Amino acid sequence: VALVLAAAALLFNLGVSAGERPRIDEIRQLRESGRIMAAEEIIARSRSVQPGQVVGLELERDDGRWVYEVKLIDTGNRLHKLELDAATGDVLEREEK
């Protein structure tokens, strides 16, 4: 439960999509049912794909599935945006801005 609350707090501290913003109780239910991974796990996976400082994290519904969007800044001050499947952690999209 503490992990779920920490993940929910992290989501709201870093920013959650205003389009389909999940409520904290909804995030808890998604985590407890195994439908989404914890934010900490997603951040760790993101950093393994693209090292950098996390500056944004969003959880949103996209075409019927939950997707985490993670924004990171690398050591060269380039912004990277990763979209990961919230259930599996698989990278769906990756772009440098």
Coordinates of N, CA and C in Angstrom, one line a residue:
V1 N 0.8 -1.2 0.0 CA 0.0 0.0 0.0 C 0.9 1.3 0.0
A2 N 1.9 1.2 0.8 CA 2.8 2.4 0.8 C 3.5 2.7 -0.5
L3 N 3.8 1.6 -1.2 CA 4.4 1.7 -2.6 C 3.4 2.4 -3.5
V4 N 2.1 1.9 -3.4 CA 1.1 2.5 -4.3 C 0.9 4.0 -4.0
L5 N 0.9 4.3 -2.7 CA 0.7 5.7 -2.4 C 1.9 6.6 -2.8
A6 N 3.1 6.0 -2.7 CA 4.3 6.7 -3.1 C 4.2 6.9 -4.6
A7 N 3.8 5.9 -5.4 CA 3.7 6.0 -6.8 C 2.7 7.1 -7.2
A8 N 1.5 7.1 -6.5 CA 0.5 8.1 -6.8 C 1.0 9.5 -6.5
A9 N 1.7 9.6 -5.4 CA 2.2 10.9 -5.0 C 3.2 11.4 -6.1
L10 N 4.1 10.5 -6.5 CA 5.0 10.8 -7.5 C 4.4 11.3 -8.8
L11 N 3.3 10.5 -9.2 CA 2.6 10.9 -10.4 C 2.0 12.3 -10.3
F12 N 1.4 12.6 -9.2 CA 0.8 13.9 -9.1 C 1.9 15.0 -8.9
N13 N 3.0 14.7 -8.2 CA 4.0 15.7 -8.1 C 4.7 16.0 -9.4
L14 N 4.9 15.0 -10.3 CA 5.5 15.3 -11.5 C 4.6 15.7 -12.6
G15 N 3.3 15.5 -12.4 CA 2.3 15.9 -13.4 C 1.6 14.7 -14.1
V16 N 0.3 14.7 -14.1 CA -0.4 13.7 -14.8 C -1.2 14.3 -15.8
S17 N -1.4 13.7 -17.0 CA -2.1 14.2 -18.1 C -3.5 14.7 -17.6
A18 N -3.8 15.9 -18.1 CA -5.1 16.5 -17.7 C -6.3 15.9 -18.5
G19 N -5.9 15.3 -19.7 CA -7.0 14.7 -20.6 C -7.8 13.6 -19.9
E20 N -7.1 12.6 -19.5 CA -7.8 11.5 -18.8 C -7.0 11.2 -17.5
R21 N -7.0 12.2 -16.6 CA -6.2 12.1 -15.4 C -6.9 11.0 -14.5
P22 N -6.1 10.0 -14.1 CA -6.7 9.0 -13.2 C -6.7 9.6 -11.8
R23 N -7.7 9.2 -11.0 CA -7.8 9.6 -9.6 C -6.8 8.7 -8.8
I24 N -6.5 9.1 -7.6 CA -5.6 8.3 -6.8 C -6.2 6.9 -6.5
D25 N -7.4 6.9 -6.2 CA -8.0 5.6 -6.0 C -8.0 4.7 -7.2
E26 N -8.1 5.3 -8.4 CA -8.1 4.5 -9.6 C -6.6 4.0 -9.8
I27 N -5.6 4.8 -9.6 CA -4.2 4.4 -9.7 C -4.0 3.2 -8.7
R28 N -4.5 3.3 -7.5 CA -4.3 2.2 -6.5 C -5.0 0.9 -7.1
Q29 N -6.2 1.0 -7.6 CA -6.8 -0.2 -8.1 C -6.1 -0.7 -9.3
L30 N -5.6 0.1 -10.2 CA -4.8 -0.4 -11.4 C -3.5 -1.1 -10.9
R31 N -2.8 -0.5 -9.9 CA -1.6 -1.2 -9.4 C -1.9 -2.5 -8.7
E32 N -2.9 -2.5 -7.8 CA -3.3 -3.7 -7.1 C -3.7 -4.8 -8.0
S33 N -4.4 -4.5 -9.1 CA -4.9 -5.5 -10.0 C -3.8 -5.9 -11.0
G34 N -2.6 -5.3 -10.9 CA -1.6 -5.6 -11.9 C -1.7 -5.1 -13.3
R35 N -2.7 -4.1 -13.4 CA -2.9 -3.6 -14.8 C -1.8 -2.5 -15.1
I36 N -1.2 -1.9 -14.1 CA -0.1 -1.0 -14.4 C 1.1 -1.3 -13.5
M37 N 2.3 -0.9 -13.9 CA 3.5 -1.1 -13.1 C 3.6 0.2 -12.2
A38 N 4.4 0.0 -11.1 CA 4.6 1.1 -10.3 C 5.5 2.2 -11.0
A39 N 5.3 3.4 -10.6 CA 6.0 4.5 -11.3 C 7.5 4.3 -11.1
E40 N 7.9 3.8 -9.9 CA 9.3 3.6 -9.7 C 9.9 2.6 -10.7
E41 N 9.2 1.6 -11.0 CA 9.7 0.6 -12.0 C 9.8 1.2 -13.4
I42 N 8.8 2.0 -13.7 CA 8.8 2.7 -15.0 C 10.0 3.7 -15.1
I43 N 10.2 4.4 -14.1 CA 11.3 5.3 -14.1 C 12.7 4.6 -14.3
A44 N 12.8 3.5 -13.5 CA 14.0 2.6 -13.7 C 14.2 2.1 -15.1
R45 N 13.1 1.6 -15.7 CA 13.2 1.1 -17.1 C 13.5 2.3 -18.0
S46 N 12.9 3.4 -17.8 CA 13.2 4.6 -18.7 C 14.7 5.0 -18.6
R47 N 15.2 5.0 -17.4 CA 16.6 5.4 -17.3 C 17.6 4.3 -17.8
S48 N 17.1 3.1 -17.9 CA 18.0 2.0 -18.5 C 18.0 2.2 -20.0
V49 N 16.9 2.7 -20.6 CA 16.8 3.0 -22.0 C 17.5 4.3 -22.4
Q50 N 17.2 5.3 -21.6 CA 17.8 6.6 -21.8 C 18.2 7.2 -20.5
P51 N 19.5 7.2 -20.2 CA 20.0 7.8 -18.9 C 19.7 9.3 -18.9
G52 N 19.3 9.8 -17.7 CA 19.1 11.2 -17.6 C 18.2 11.5 -16.3
Q53 N 18.0 12.7 -16.2 CA 17.2 13.2 -15.0 C 15.7 13.2 -15.5
V54 N 14.8 12.6 -14.7 CA 13.4 12.6 -15.0 C 12.8 14.0 -14.6
V55 N 12.2 14.6 -15.6 CA 11.6 15.9 -15.4 C 10.1 15.9 -15.6
G56 N 9.6 14.7 -16.0 CA 8.1 14.7 -16.2 C 7.7 13.2 -16.3
L57 N 6.5 13.0 -15.7 CA 5.9 11.6 -15.7 C 4.4 11.8 -15.8
E58 N 3.8 11.1 -16.8 CA 2.4 11.2 -16.9 C 1.8 9.8 -17.1
L59 N 0.7 9.6 -16.6 CA -0.1 8.3 -16.8 C -1.3 8.7 -17.6
E60 N -1.6 8.1 -18.7 CA -2.8 8.5 -19.5 C -3.3 7.3 -20.2
R61 N -4.5 7.4 -20.6 CA -5.2 6.3 -21.4 C -5.0 6.6 -22.8
D62 N -4.5 5.7 -23.6 CA -4.3 5.9 -25.1 C -4.7 4.7 -25.8
D63 N -5.8 4.9 -26.7 CA -6.3 3.8 -27.5 C -6.7 2.6 -26.6
G64 N -7.3 2.8 -25.5 CA -7.7 1.7 -24.6 C -6.7 1.1 -23.7
R65 N -5.5 1.6 -23.7 CA -4.5 1.1 -22.8 C -3.8 2.2 -22.0
W66 N -3.3 1.9 -20.8 CA -2.6 2.8 -20.0 C -1.2 3.0 -20.5
V67 N -0.7 4.2 -20.6 CA 0.6 4.5 -21.1 C 1.3 5.5 -20.1
Y68 N 2.5 5.2 -19.8 CA 3.3 6.2 -19.0 C 4.1 7.0 -20.1
E69 N 4.1 8.3 -19.9 CA 5.0 9.2 -20.7 C 6.1 9.7 -19.7
V70 N 7.3 9.5 -20.1 CA 8.4 9.9 -19.2 C 9.3 10.9 -20.0
K71 N 9.6 12.0 -19.4 CA 10.5 13.0 -20.0 C 11.8 13.1 -19.2
L72 N 12.9 13.0 -19.9 CA 14.2 13.0 -19.3 C 15.1 14.0 -20.0
I73 N 16.0 14.6 -19.2 CA 17.0 15.5 -19.8 C 18.4 14.8 -19.6
D74 N 19.1 14.6 -20.7 CA 20.4 13.9 -20.7 C 21.5 14.9 -20.3
T75 N 22.7 14.4 -20.2 CA 23.9 15.2 -19.8 C 24.2 16.3 -20.8
G76 N 23.7 16.2 -22.0 CA 23.9 17.2 -23.1 C 22.8 18.2 -23.1
N77 N 21.9 18.2 -22.1 CA 20.7 19.1 -22.0 C 19.7 18.8 -23.1
R78 N 19.7 17.6 -23.7 CA 18.6 17.3 -24.7 C 17.5 16.6 -24.0
L79 N 16.3 16.9 -24.4 CA 15.0 16.4 -23.8 C 14.7 15.1 -24.6
H80 N 14.4 14.1 -23.9 CA 13.9 12.8 -24.4 C 12.6 12.5 -23.9
K81 N 11.7 12.0 -24.8 CA 10.4 11.6 -24.4 C 10.2 10.1 -24.7
L82 N 9.8 9.4 -23.7 CA 9.6 7.9 -23.9 C 8.1 7.6 -23.5
E83 N 7.5 6.8 -24.3 CA 6.2 6.3 -24.0 C 6.3 4.8 -23.7
L84 N 5.9 4.4 -22.5 CA 6.0 3.0 -22.1 C 4.6 2.4 -21.8
D85 N 4.4 1.2 -22.2 CA 3.2 0.5 -21.9 C 3.1 0.3 -20.4
A86 N 2.1 0.8 -19.8 CA 2.0 0.8 -18.3 C 1.9 -0.5 -17.7
A87 N 1.4 -1.5 -18.4 CA 1.3 -2.9 -17.9 C 2.6 -3.7 -18.0
T88 N 3.3 -3.5 -19.1 CA 4.5 -4.3 -19.4 C 5.8 -3.6 -19.2
G89 N 5.8 -2.3 -19.4 CA 7.0 -1.5 -19.3 C 7.7 -1.4 -20.7
D90 N 7.2 -2.0 -21.7 CA 7.7 -2.0 -23.0 C 7.7 -0.6 -23.6
V91 N 8.8 -0.2 -24.2 CA 8.9 1.1 -24.9 C 8.1 1.1 -26.1
L92 N 7.1 2.0 -26.2 CA 6.2 2.1 -27.4 C 6.7 3.2 -28.4
E93 N 7.3 4.2 -27.8 CA 7.7 5.3 -28.6 C 8.9 6.0 -27.9
R94 N 9.8 6.5 -28.8 CA 10.9 7.2 -28.2 C 11.3 8.4 -29.1
E95 N 11.5 9.6 -28.6 CA 11.9 10.7 -29.4 C 12.7 11.7 -28.6
E96 N 13.6 12.3 -29.4 CA 14.4 13.3 -28.8 C 13.9 14.7 -29.3
K97 N 13.8 15.6 -28.4 CA 13.3 17.0 -28.8 C 14.4 18.0 -28.7

